[in-house]
mmCIF file of C-alpha atoms in Angstrom:
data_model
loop_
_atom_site.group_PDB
_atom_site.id
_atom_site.type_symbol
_atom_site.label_atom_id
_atom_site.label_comp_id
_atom_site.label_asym_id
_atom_site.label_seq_id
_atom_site.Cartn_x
_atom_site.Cartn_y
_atom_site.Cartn_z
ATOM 1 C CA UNK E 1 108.537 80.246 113.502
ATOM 2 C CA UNK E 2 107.887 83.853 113.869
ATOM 3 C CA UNK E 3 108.724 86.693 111.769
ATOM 4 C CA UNK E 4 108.798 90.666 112.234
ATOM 5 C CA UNK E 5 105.875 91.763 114.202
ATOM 6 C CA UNK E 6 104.507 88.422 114.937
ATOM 7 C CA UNK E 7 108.019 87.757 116.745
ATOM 8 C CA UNK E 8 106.167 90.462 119.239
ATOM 9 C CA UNK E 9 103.153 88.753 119.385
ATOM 10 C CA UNK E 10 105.195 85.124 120.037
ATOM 11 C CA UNK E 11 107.388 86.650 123.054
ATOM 12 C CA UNK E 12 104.382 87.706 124.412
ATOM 13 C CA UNK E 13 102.361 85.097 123.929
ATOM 14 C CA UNK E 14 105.093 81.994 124.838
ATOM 15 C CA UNK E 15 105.103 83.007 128.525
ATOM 16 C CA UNK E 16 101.816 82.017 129.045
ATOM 17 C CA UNK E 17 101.575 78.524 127.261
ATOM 18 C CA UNK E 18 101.699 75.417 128.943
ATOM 19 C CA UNK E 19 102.937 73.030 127.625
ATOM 20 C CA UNK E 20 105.749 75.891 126.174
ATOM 21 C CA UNK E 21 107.032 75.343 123.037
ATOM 22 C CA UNK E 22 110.089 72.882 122.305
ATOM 23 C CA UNK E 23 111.779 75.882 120.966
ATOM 24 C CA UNK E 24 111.042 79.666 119.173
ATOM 25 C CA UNK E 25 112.572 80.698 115.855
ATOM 26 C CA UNK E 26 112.157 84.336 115.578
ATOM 27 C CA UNK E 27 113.201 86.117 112.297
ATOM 28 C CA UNK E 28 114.104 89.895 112.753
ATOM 29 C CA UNK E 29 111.137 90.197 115.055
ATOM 30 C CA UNK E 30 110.404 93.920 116.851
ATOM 31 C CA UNK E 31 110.946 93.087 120.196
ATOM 32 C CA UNK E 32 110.141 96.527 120.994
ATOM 33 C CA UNK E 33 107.454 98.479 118.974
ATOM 34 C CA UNK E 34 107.011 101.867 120.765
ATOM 35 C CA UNK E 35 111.351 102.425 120.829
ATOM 36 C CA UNK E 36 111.335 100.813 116.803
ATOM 37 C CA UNK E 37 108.457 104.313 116.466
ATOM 38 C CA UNK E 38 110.604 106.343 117.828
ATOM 39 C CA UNK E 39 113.814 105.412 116.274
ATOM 40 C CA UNK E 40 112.193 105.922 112.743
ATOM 41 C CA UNK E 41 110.087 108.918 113.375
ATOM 42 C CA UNK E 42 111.849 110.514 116.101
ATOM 43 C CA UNK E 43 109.928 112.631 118.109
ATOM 44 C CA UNK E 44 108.882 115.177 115.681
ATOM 45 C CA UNK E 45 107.597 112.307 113.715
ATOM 46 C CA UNK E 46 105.691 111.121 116.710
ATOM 47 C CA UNK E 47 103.859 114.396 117.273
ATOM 48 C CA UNK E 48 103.048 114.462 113.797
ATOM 49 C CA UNK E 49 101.363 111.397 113.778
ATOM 50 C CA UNK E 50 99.451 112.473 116.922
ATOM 51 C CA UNK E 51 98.404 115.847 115.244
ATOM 52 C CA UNK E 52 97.474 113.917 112.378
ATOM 53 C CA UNK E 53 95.801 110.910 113.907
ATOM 54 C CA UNK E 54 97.550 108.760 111.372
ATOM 55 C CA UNK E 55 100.507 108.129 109.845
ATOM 56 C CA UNK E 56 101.186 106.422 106.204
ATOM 57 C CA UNK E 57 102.357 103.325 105.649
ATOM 58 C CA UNK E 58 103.752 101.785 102.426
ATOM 59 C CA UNK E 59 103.936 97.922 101.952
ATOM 60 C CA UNK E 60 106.443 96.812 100.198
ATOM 61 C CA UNK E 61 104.091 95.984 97.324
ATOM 62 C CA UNK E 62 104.047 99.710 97.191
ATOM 63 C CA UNK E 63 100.496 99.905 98.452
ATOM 64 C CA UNK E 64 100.161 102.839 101.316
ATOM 65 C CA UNK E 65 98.242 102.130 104.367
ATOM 66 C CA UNK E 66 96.808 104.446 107.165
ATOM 67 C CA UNK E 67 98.335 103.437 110.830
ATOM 68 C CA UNK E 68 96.299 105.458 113.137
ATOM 69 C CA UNK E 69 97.861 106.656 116.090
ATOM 70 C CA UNK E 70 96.093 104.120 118.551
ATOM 71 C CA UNK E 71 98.255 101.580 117.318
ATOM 72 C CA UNK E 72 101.381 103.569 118.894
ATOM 73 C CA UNK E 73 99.250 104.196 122.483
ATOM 74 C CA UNK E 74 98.046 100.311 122.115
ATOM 75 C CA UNK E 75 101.529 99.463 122.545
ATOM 76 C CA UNK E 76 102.524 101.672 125.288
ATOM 77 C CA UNK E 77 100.436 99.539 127.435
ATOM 78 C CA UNK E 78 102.585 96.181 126.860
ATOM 79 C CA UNK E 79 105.298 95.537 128.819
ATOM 80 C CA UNK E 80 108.123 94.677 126.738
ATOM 81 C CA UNK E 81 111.891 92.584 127.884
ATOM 82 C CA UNK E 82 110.475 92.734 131.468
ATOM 83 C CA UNK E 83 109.703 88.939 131.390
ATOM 84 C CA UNK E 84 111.835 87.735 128.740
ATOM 85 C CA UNK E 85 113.991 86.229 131.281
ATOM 86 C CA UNK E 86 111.312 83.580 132.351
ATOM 87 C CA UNK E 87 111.096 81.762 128.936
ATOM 88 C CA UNK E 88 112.423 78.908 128.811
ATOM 89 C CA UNK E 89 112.471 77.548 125.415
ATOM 90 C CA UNK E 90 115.506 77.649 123.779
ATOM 91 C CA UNK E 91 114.957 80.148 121.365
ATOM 92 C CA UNK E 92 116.931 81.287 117.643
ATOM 93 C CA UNK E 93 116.407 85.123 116.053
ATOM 94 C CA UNK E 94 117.883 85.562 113.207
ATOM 95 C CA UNK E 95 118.097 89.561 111.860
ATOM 96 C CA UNK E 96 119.736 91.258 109.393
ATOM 97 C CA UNK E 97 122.214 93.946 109.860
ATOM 98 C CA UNK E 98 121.438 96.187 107.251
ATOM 99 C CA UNK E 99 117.527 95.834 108.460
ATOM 100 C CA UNK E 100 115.559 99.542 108.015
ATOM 101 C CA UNK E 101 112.188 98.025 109.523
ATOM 102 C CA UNK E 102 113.374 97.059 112.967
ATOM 103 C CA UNK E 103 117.050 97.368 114.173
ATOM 104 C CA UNK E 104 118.769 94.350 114.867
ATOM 105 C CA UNK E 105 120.108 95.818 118.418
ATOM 106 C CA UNK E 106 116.601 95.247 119.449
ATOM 107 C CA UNK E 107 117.439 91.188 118.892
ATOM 108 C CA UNK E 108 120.705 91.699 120.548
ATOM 109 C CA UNK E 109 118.967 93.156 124.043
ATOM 110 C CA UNK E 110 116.143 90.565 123.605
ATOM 111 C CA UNK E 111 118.761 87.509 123.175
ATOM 112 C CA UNK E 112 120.806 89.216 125.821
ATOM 113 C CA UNK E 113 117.535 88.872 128.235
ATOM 114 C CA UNK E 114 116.514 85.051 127.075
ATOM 115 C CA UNK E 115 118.100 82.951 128.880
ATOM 116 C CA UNK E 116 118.400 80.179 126.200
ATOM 117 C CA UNK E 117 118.769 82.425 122.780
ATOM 118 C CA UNK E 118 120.812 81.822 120.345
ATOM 119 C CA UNK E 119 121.435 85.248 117.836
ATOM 120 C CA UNK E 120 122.273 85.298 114.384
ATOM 121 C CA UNK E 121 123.499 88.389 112.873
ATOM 122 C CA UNK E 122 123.321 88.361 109.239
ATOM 123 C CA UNK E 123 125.769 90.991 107.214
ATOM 124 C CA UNK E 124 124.837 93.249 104.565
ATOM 125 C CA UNK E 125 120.855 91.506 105.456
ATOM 126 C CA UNK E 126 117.754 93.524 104.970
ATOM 127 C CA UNK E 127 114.601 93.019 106.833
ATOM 128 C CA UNK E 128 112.869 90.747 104.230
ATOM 129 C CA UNK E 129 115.959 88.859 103.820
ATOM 130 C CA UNK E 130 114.998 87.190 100.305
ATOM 131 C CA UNK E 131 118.208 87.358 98.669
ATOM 132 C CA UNK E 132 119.002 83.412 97.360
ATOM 133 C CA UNK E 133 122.076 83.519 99.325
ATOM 134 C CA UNK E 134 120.291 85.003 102.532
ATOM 135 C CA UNK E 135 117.135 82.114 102.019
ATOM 136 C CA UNK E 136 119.932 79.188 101.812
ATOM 137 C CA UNK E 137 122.208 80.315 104.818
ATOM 138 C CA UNK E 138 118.761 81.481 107.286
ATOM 139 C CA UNK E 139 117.509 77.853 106.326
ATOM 140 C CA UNK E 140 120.476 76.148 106.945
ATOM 141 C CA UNK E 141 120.985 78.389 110.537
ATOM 142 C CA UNK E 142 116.712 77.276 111.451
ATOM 143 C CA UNK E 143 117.627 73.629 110.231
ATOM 144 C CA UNK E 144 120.576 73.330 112.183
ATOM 145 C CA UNK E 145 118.706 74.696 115.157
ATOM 146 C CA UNK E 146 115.909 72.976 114.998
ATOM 147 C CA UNK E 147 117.882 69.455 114.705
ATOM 148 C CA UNK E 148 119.998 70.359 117.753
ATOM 149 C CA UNK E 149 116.446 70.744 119.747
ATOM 150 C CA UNK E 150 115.677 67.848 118.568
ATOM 151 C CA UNK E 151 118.250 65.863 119.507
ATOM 152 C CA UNK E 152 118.749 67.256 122.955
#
């Protein structure tokens, strides 16, 4: 199970283990982070961050963090969808629709590239989803999942 940025780190990642993985269970993972930059900053935002060397941050605990504009050119240098098609294991991303963090069309071109996915689109679902209605039904959707995996 994967969430948000470590859903990056897992696509990336799953290619090259061997055994692979039964299955992947990504939740509203950024399948893309140098397009997710540039749909929230736009461009202007981008060339302020590289003017600045920086950009801030704040956590959802409210706590504001320095990004330093590496982290952007870091992740020009991954290739990202390119080899989605060669994984294998069957794979579940669940995203919210209402997400502000990462846009749940980047799960919908991911999912359209795995060749096993399964996508669940949640309505009115942030990123965190942590609403008591959005916990039960994303547990019941990984349960479910997970069972049918098992069973095959």
């Amino acid at each position: 199970f994967w969430a948000s940025m470590w859903g990056t780190t897992a696509l990336q990642v799953i290619q090259h283990l061997n055994p692979r993985p039964f299955c992947l269970v990504l939740k509203c993972p950024v399948s893309d982070y140098p397009q997710n930059n540039i749909d929230k900053l736009g461009n202007e935002g981008l060339i302020q961050w590289k003017q600045q060397g920086y950009k801030i941050h704040t956590r959802r605990s409210g706590e504001e963090i320095k990004i330093p504009r590496s982290y952007h050119e870091d992740m020009l240098q991954y290739t990202y969808y390119e080899h989605y098609h060669t994984i294998q294991s069957p794979t579940l991303i669940v995203h919210g629709d209402q997400d502000k963090a990462v846009s749940y069309t980047q799960s919908e071109k991911t999912a359209s590239l795995l060749p096993h996915c399964q996508l669940e689109i949640i309505p009115w679902a942030d990123h965190y989803l942590n609403n008591p209605w959005e916990r039960d039904l994303i547990n019941r959707i990984f349960i479910d999942f997970i069972v049918q995996q098992l069973s095959e």
